[in-house]
Coordinates of C-alpha atoms in Angstrom, one line a residue:
M1021 CA 106.9 108.7 89.0
T1022 CA 103.8 107.5 90.7
I1023 CA 102.9 103.8 91.0
G1024 CA 100.2 104.2 88.4
E1025 CA 102.6 106.0 85.9
A1026 CA 105.2 103.4 86.6
L1027 CA 102.9 100.5 85.9
K1028 CA 101.5 102.1 82.7
K1029 CA 105.1 102.6 81.5
E1030 CA 105.9 98.9 82.2
R1031 CA 102.7 97.8 80.5
K1032 CA 103.4 99.8 77.4
D1033 CA 107.0 98.5 77.3
L1034 CA 105.7 95.0 77.4
G1035 CA 103.0 95.7 74.9
L1036 CA 100.2 94.5 77.0
T1037 CA 96.5 95.7 77.5
Q1038 CA 95.3 96.7 80.9
A1039 CA 93.3 93.4 80.9
E1040 CA 96.4 91.3 80.2
M1041 CA 98.5 93.4 82.7
A1042 CA 96.1 92.8 85.6
A1043 CA 94.7 89.3 84.7
G1044 CA 94.2 87.1 87.6
V1045 CA 95.1 89.7 90.2
I1046 CA 92.6 92.5 90.2
T1047 CA 89.8 93.5 87.8
T1048 CA 90.6 95.6 84.7
A1049 CA 88.3 98.5 85.9
H1050 CA 90.3 98.7 89.2
Y1051 CA 93.6 98.4 87.4
S1052 CA 92.6 101.2 85.1
K1053 CA 91.9 103.5 87.9
I1054 CA 95.3 102.6 89.6
E1055 CA 97.1 103.6 86.4
R1056 CA 95.3 106.9 86.5
D1057 CA 96.2 107.3 90.3
K1058 CA 92.4 107.3 91.0
H1059 CA 92.7 104.1 93.3
D1060 CA 95.3 102.8 95.6
I1061 CA 96.8 99.3 95.3
S1062 CA 97.9 97.0 98.0
A1063 CA 101.5 95.9 98.2
Y1064 CA 100.4 92.3 97.9
D1065 CA 98.5 93.0 94.6
L1066 CA 101.3 95.1 93.2
F1067 CA 103.9 92.3 94.0
E1068 CA 101.7 89.9 92.3
I1069 CA 101.2 92.0 89.2
L1070 CA 105.0 92.7 88.9
T1071 CA 105.9 89.1 89.5
K1072 CA 103.3 87.7 87.0
N1073 CA 104.6 90.0 84.2
N1074 CA 108.3 89.4 85.1
I1075 CA 108.9 93.0 86.0
N1076 CA 112.1 93.5 88.1
L1077 CA 111.0 94.6 91.5
V1078 CA 114.1 96.4 92.5
D1079 CA 114.0 98.4 89.3
F1080 CA 110.4 99.2 89.8
I1081 CA 111.0 100.5 93.3
K1082 CA 113.8 102.8 92.1
E1083 CA 111.2 104.3 89.6
I1084 CA 108.7 105.2 92.3
E1085 CA 110.8 105.8 95.4
D1086 CA 111.5 109.6 94.8
T1087 CA 107.7 110.2 94.7
Y1088 CA 106.9 108.2 97.9
Q1089 CA 109.9 108.9 100.1
S1090 CA 108.3 111.5 102.3
T1091 CA 104.5 110.7 102.0
P1092 CA 102.1 108.4 103.7
E1093 CA 102.0 106.4 100.5
N1094 CA 105.5 105.4 101.1
Q1095 CA 103.9 102.6 103.2
I1096 CA 103.3 100.5 100.0
N1097 CA 106.9 100.9 99.0
L1098 CA 108.0 99.6 102.5
N1099 CA 105.7 96.7 102.3
L1100 CA 106.7 95.8 98.8
R1101 CA 110.4 95.8 99.7
L1102 CA 109.7 93.7 102.9
I1103 CA 107.9 91.0 100.7
H1104 CA 110.8 91.1 98.3
A1105 CA 113.5 90.8 101.2
F1106 CA 111.4 87.9 102.7
Y1107 CA 111.5 85.9 99.4
Q1108 CA 115.3 86.6 99.2
S1109 CA 115.7 85.4 102.9
D1110 CA 117.5 88.7 103.4
Q1111 CA 117.6 89.0 107.2
K1112 CA 119.4 92.3 107.3
S1113 CA 117.0 94.1 105.0
V1114 CA 113.9 92.5 106.7
R1115 CA 115.2 93.8 110.1
I1116 CA 115.6 97.3 108.7
L1117 CA 112.3 97.4 106.9
N1118 CA 110.5 96.1 109.8
K1119 CA 112.0 98.9 112.0
E1120 CA 110.8 101.4 109.4
I1121 CA 107.4 100.0 109.3
Q1122 CA 107.0 100.0 113.1
E1123 CA 107.9 103.8 113.1
S1124 CA 105.7 104.6 110.2
A1125 CA 102.0 105.3 110.1
A1126 CA 101.2 101.7 109.1
T1127 CA 98.1 100.0 110.4
K1128 CA 98.4 97.8 113.5
E1129 CA 97.8 94.7 111.2
E1130 CA 100.7 95.8 109.0
K1131 CA 103.0 96.2 111.8
L1132 CA 102.1 92.8 113.2
R1133 CA 102.7 91.2 109.8
A1134 CA 106.1 92.9 109.6
I1135 CA 107.1 91.6 113.1
L1136 CA 106.0 88.1 112.1
I1137 CA 107.9 88.2 108.8
E1138 CA 111.1 89.2 110.5
A1139 CA 110.5 86.5 113.2
N1140 CA 110.0 83.9 110.4
V1141 CA 113.1 85.0 108.4
T1142 CA 115.4 85.2 111.6
H1143 CA 114.0 82.1 113.0
T1144 CA 113.0 83.9 116.2
I1145 CA 109.3 83.1 116.4
D1146 CA 109.9 81.5 119.8
Q1147 CA 111.0 84.9 121.1
I1148 CA 107.7 86.7 120.3
P1149 CA 106.4 87.9 123.7
G1150 CA 103.3 86.2 125.0
K1151 CA 101.4 89.6 125.1
L1152 CA 102.1 90.1 121.4
R1153 CA 101.0 86.5 120.6
K1154 CA 97.7 87.2 122.5
E1155 CA 97.1 90.4 120.5
I1156 CA 97.6 88.6 117.2
K1157 CA 95.2 85.9 118.2
R1158 CA 92.7 88.5 119.5
I1159 CA 92.7 90.4 116.1
L1160 CA 92.4 87.2 114.2
F1161 CA 89.6 85.7 116.0
E1162 CA 87.5 88.5 117.6
N1163 CA 84.8 87.9 115.1
D1164 CA 83.0 84.8 113.8
D1165 CA 83.7 85.8 110.2
W1166 CA 87.5 85.6 110.2
V1167 CA 87.6 82.8 107.6
D1168 CA 86.0 85.3 105.1
D1169 CA 88.2 88.3 105.8
K1170 CA 91.2 88.8 103.6
L1171 CA 93.1 90.8 106.3
T1172 CA 92.7 88.2 109.0
L1173 CA 93.5 85.3 106.6
R1174 CA 96.6 86.9 105.5
L1175 CA 97.6 87.6 109.2
F1176 CA 96.8 84.0 110.1
C1177 CA 98.9 82.9 107.1
N1178 CA 101.9 84.8 108.5
S1179 CA 101.4 83.8 112.1
M1180 CA 101.0 80.0 112.0
L1181 CA 104.2 79.3 114.0
I1182 CA 102.9 81.0 117.1
F1183 CA 100.1 78.5 117.5
S1184 CA 100.1 75.2 119.3
H1185 CA 99.6 72.1 117.3
N1186 CA 96.0 71.8 118.6
E1187 CA 95.2 75.4 118.1
L1188 CA 96.5 75.3 114.5
N1189 CA 94.5 72.2 113.6
F1190 CA 91.3 73.7 115.1
Y1191 CA 91.7 76.9 112.9
I1192 CA 92.7 74.9 109.8
N1193 CA 89.6 72.7 110.2
E1194 CA 87.5 75.8 110.2
I1195 CA 89.0 76.9 106.9
I1196 CA 88.5 73.4 105.4
D1197 CA 84.9 73.3 106.6
K1198 CA 84.3 76.7 105.0
Y1199 CA 86.0 76.2 101.7
S1200 CA 86.3 72.5 100.7
A1201 CA 82.9 72.1 99.0
H1202 CA 83.3 75.0 96.7
F1203 CA 86.8 76.2 96.6
D1204 CA 87.0 76.1 92.8
Q1205 CA 84.2 78.7 92.9
E1206 CA 85.7 81.3 95.2
D1207 CA 87.1 84.6 93.8
F1208 CA 90.9 84.7 92.9
H1209 CA 92.0 86.6 96.0
H1210 CA 90.4 84.0 98.4
Q1211 CA 91.9 81.2 96.4
K1212 CA 95.3 82.6 96.6
L1213 CA 95.1 83.2 100.3
I1214 CA 93.7 79.8 101.2
A1215 CA 96.4 78.1 98.9
S1216 CA 99.1 80.2 100.9
I1217 CA 97.7 79.0 104.1
C1218 CA 97.6 75.4 102.9
V1219 CA 101.3 75.3 101.9
N1220 CA 102.3 77.2 105.0
F1221 CA 100.4 74.7 107.1
L1222 CA 102.3 71.9 105.4
Y1223 CA 105.5 73.7 106.0
V1224 CA 104.8 74.1 109.8
N1225 CA 103.9 70.4 110.0
C1226 CA 107.2 69.4 108.3
I1227 CA 109.4 71.5 110.7
N1228 CA 107.5 70.1 113.6
N1229 CA 108.2 66.5 112.1
N1230 CA 104.5 65.7 111.7
L1231 CA 104.3 64.1 108.3
D1232 CA 100.9 62.6 108.8
F1233 CA 99.4 65.4 106.5
D1234 CA 95.6 65.9 106.3
S1235 CA 94.5 64.8 102.9
R1236 CA 91.9 67.5 102.7
I1237 CA 94.7 70.2 102.5
F1238 CA 95.9 68.4 99.3
S1239 CA 92.3 68.2 98.0
L1240 CA 91.9 71.9 98.4
L1241 CA 95.1 72.6 96.4
D1242 CA 94.0 70.1 93.8
Q1243 CA 90.8 72.4 93.3
L1244 CA 93.0 75.5 92.2
P1245 CA 92.3 76.5 88.6
E1246 CA 94.7 75.7 85.7
M1247 CA 96.2 79.2 85.7
P1248 CA 99.8 80.3 85.6
E1249 CA 99.1 82.4 88.7
F1250 CA 98.6 79.0 90.8
F1251 CA 101.6 77.2 89.3
F1252 CA 103.8 78.1 92.4
Y1253 CA 101.1 76.5 94.8
K1254 CA 100.8 73.4 92.6
V1255 CA 104.6 72.9 92.7
L1256 CA 104.7 73.1 96.4
R1257 CA 101.7 70.8 96.6
N1258 CA 103.7 68.3 94.8
Y1259 CA 106.7 68.9 97.0
Y1260 CA 104.9 68.2 100.2
K1261 CA 103.2 65.3 98.7
A1262 CA 106.7 63.9 97.9
V1263 CA 107.8 64.7 101.5
A1264 CA 104.8 62.8 102.8
G1265 CA 105.8 59.8 100.6
K1266 CA 109.4 60.1 101.6
D1267 CA 110.3 60.5 97.9
T1268 CA 113.7 62.2 98.4
T1269 CA 114.5 62.0 94.7
K1270 CA 111.4 63.9 93.7
C1271 CA 111.9 66.4 96.5
Q1272 CA 115.4 67.2 95.2
S1273 CA 114.1 67.5 91.7
I1274 CA 111.5 70.1 92.7
K1275 CA 114.0 72.1 94.9
S1276 CA 116.4 72.1 91.9
F1277 CA 113.6 73.3 89.6
L1278 CA 112.8 76.2 92.0
A1279 CA 116.5 77.1 92.4
Q1280 CA 117.0 77.2 88.6
N1281 CA 114.0 79.3 87.9
G1282 CA 114.8 82.2 90.1
L1283 CA 114.0 81.1 93.6
P1284 CA 117.3 79.7 95.0
H1285 CA 116.9 81.3 98.5
F1286 CA 113.3 80.1 98.8
S1287 CA 114.3 76.5 97.7
D1288 CA 116.9 76.4 100.5
T1289 CA 114.2 77.1 103.0
L1290 CA 112.0 74.2 102.2
P1291 CA 112.0 71.5 104.8
K1292 CA 113.5 68.2 103.7

């Protein structure tokens, strides 16, 4: 079964229209072409659609894996499984999938993201060679428009731990300067990417024992629309606000809420 066929089957089973299935992730027109196998879909967009509609990721992968096992399109399956393993904090699976991605026809950026995801999950960021760090930074910032580009923003989001404190603050300031005045008017994809960068930045500050958070980060997150798709970021915004205020009771309450609602592994990774 193709990805398009599997999505259509799941949508029909849920009794949803194409607009409802794709809402907040991609346009209905784009989604319609994906169902008809006329357009490809990124692993990140597919993951968001499945998560948003409470579709079991493992079961979905089983539906499509026979079709994509021996074709270049298997790349989306690998990336999807890697994202899932990351959120499960499954070190063994992440290592295996990263190895498969490095040996596949994935793009350079996809291979770098896979390396960074493994380093994050296995807590081996400090072991990333200097040459590779330089390559990541070169790809990110070789053009002046990196803050507009989804690919470089996503790579930056995954690579924050390789930057020094001063470097990270410099690049975060560029993002804040770019988006703070009109963040609520940005397209959905940019809002999600910038929100991810904001919460990752707060996470990095926490693990480095720097709790003097820049209030502009919270201001950006406060501009997110009142949509279910942004609920996760709003919860994390409240968590890090509680960390900054040393409100341990609220922190524990939020961690318990996440654990009880399907994210126990992720909850355990949140800094205290």
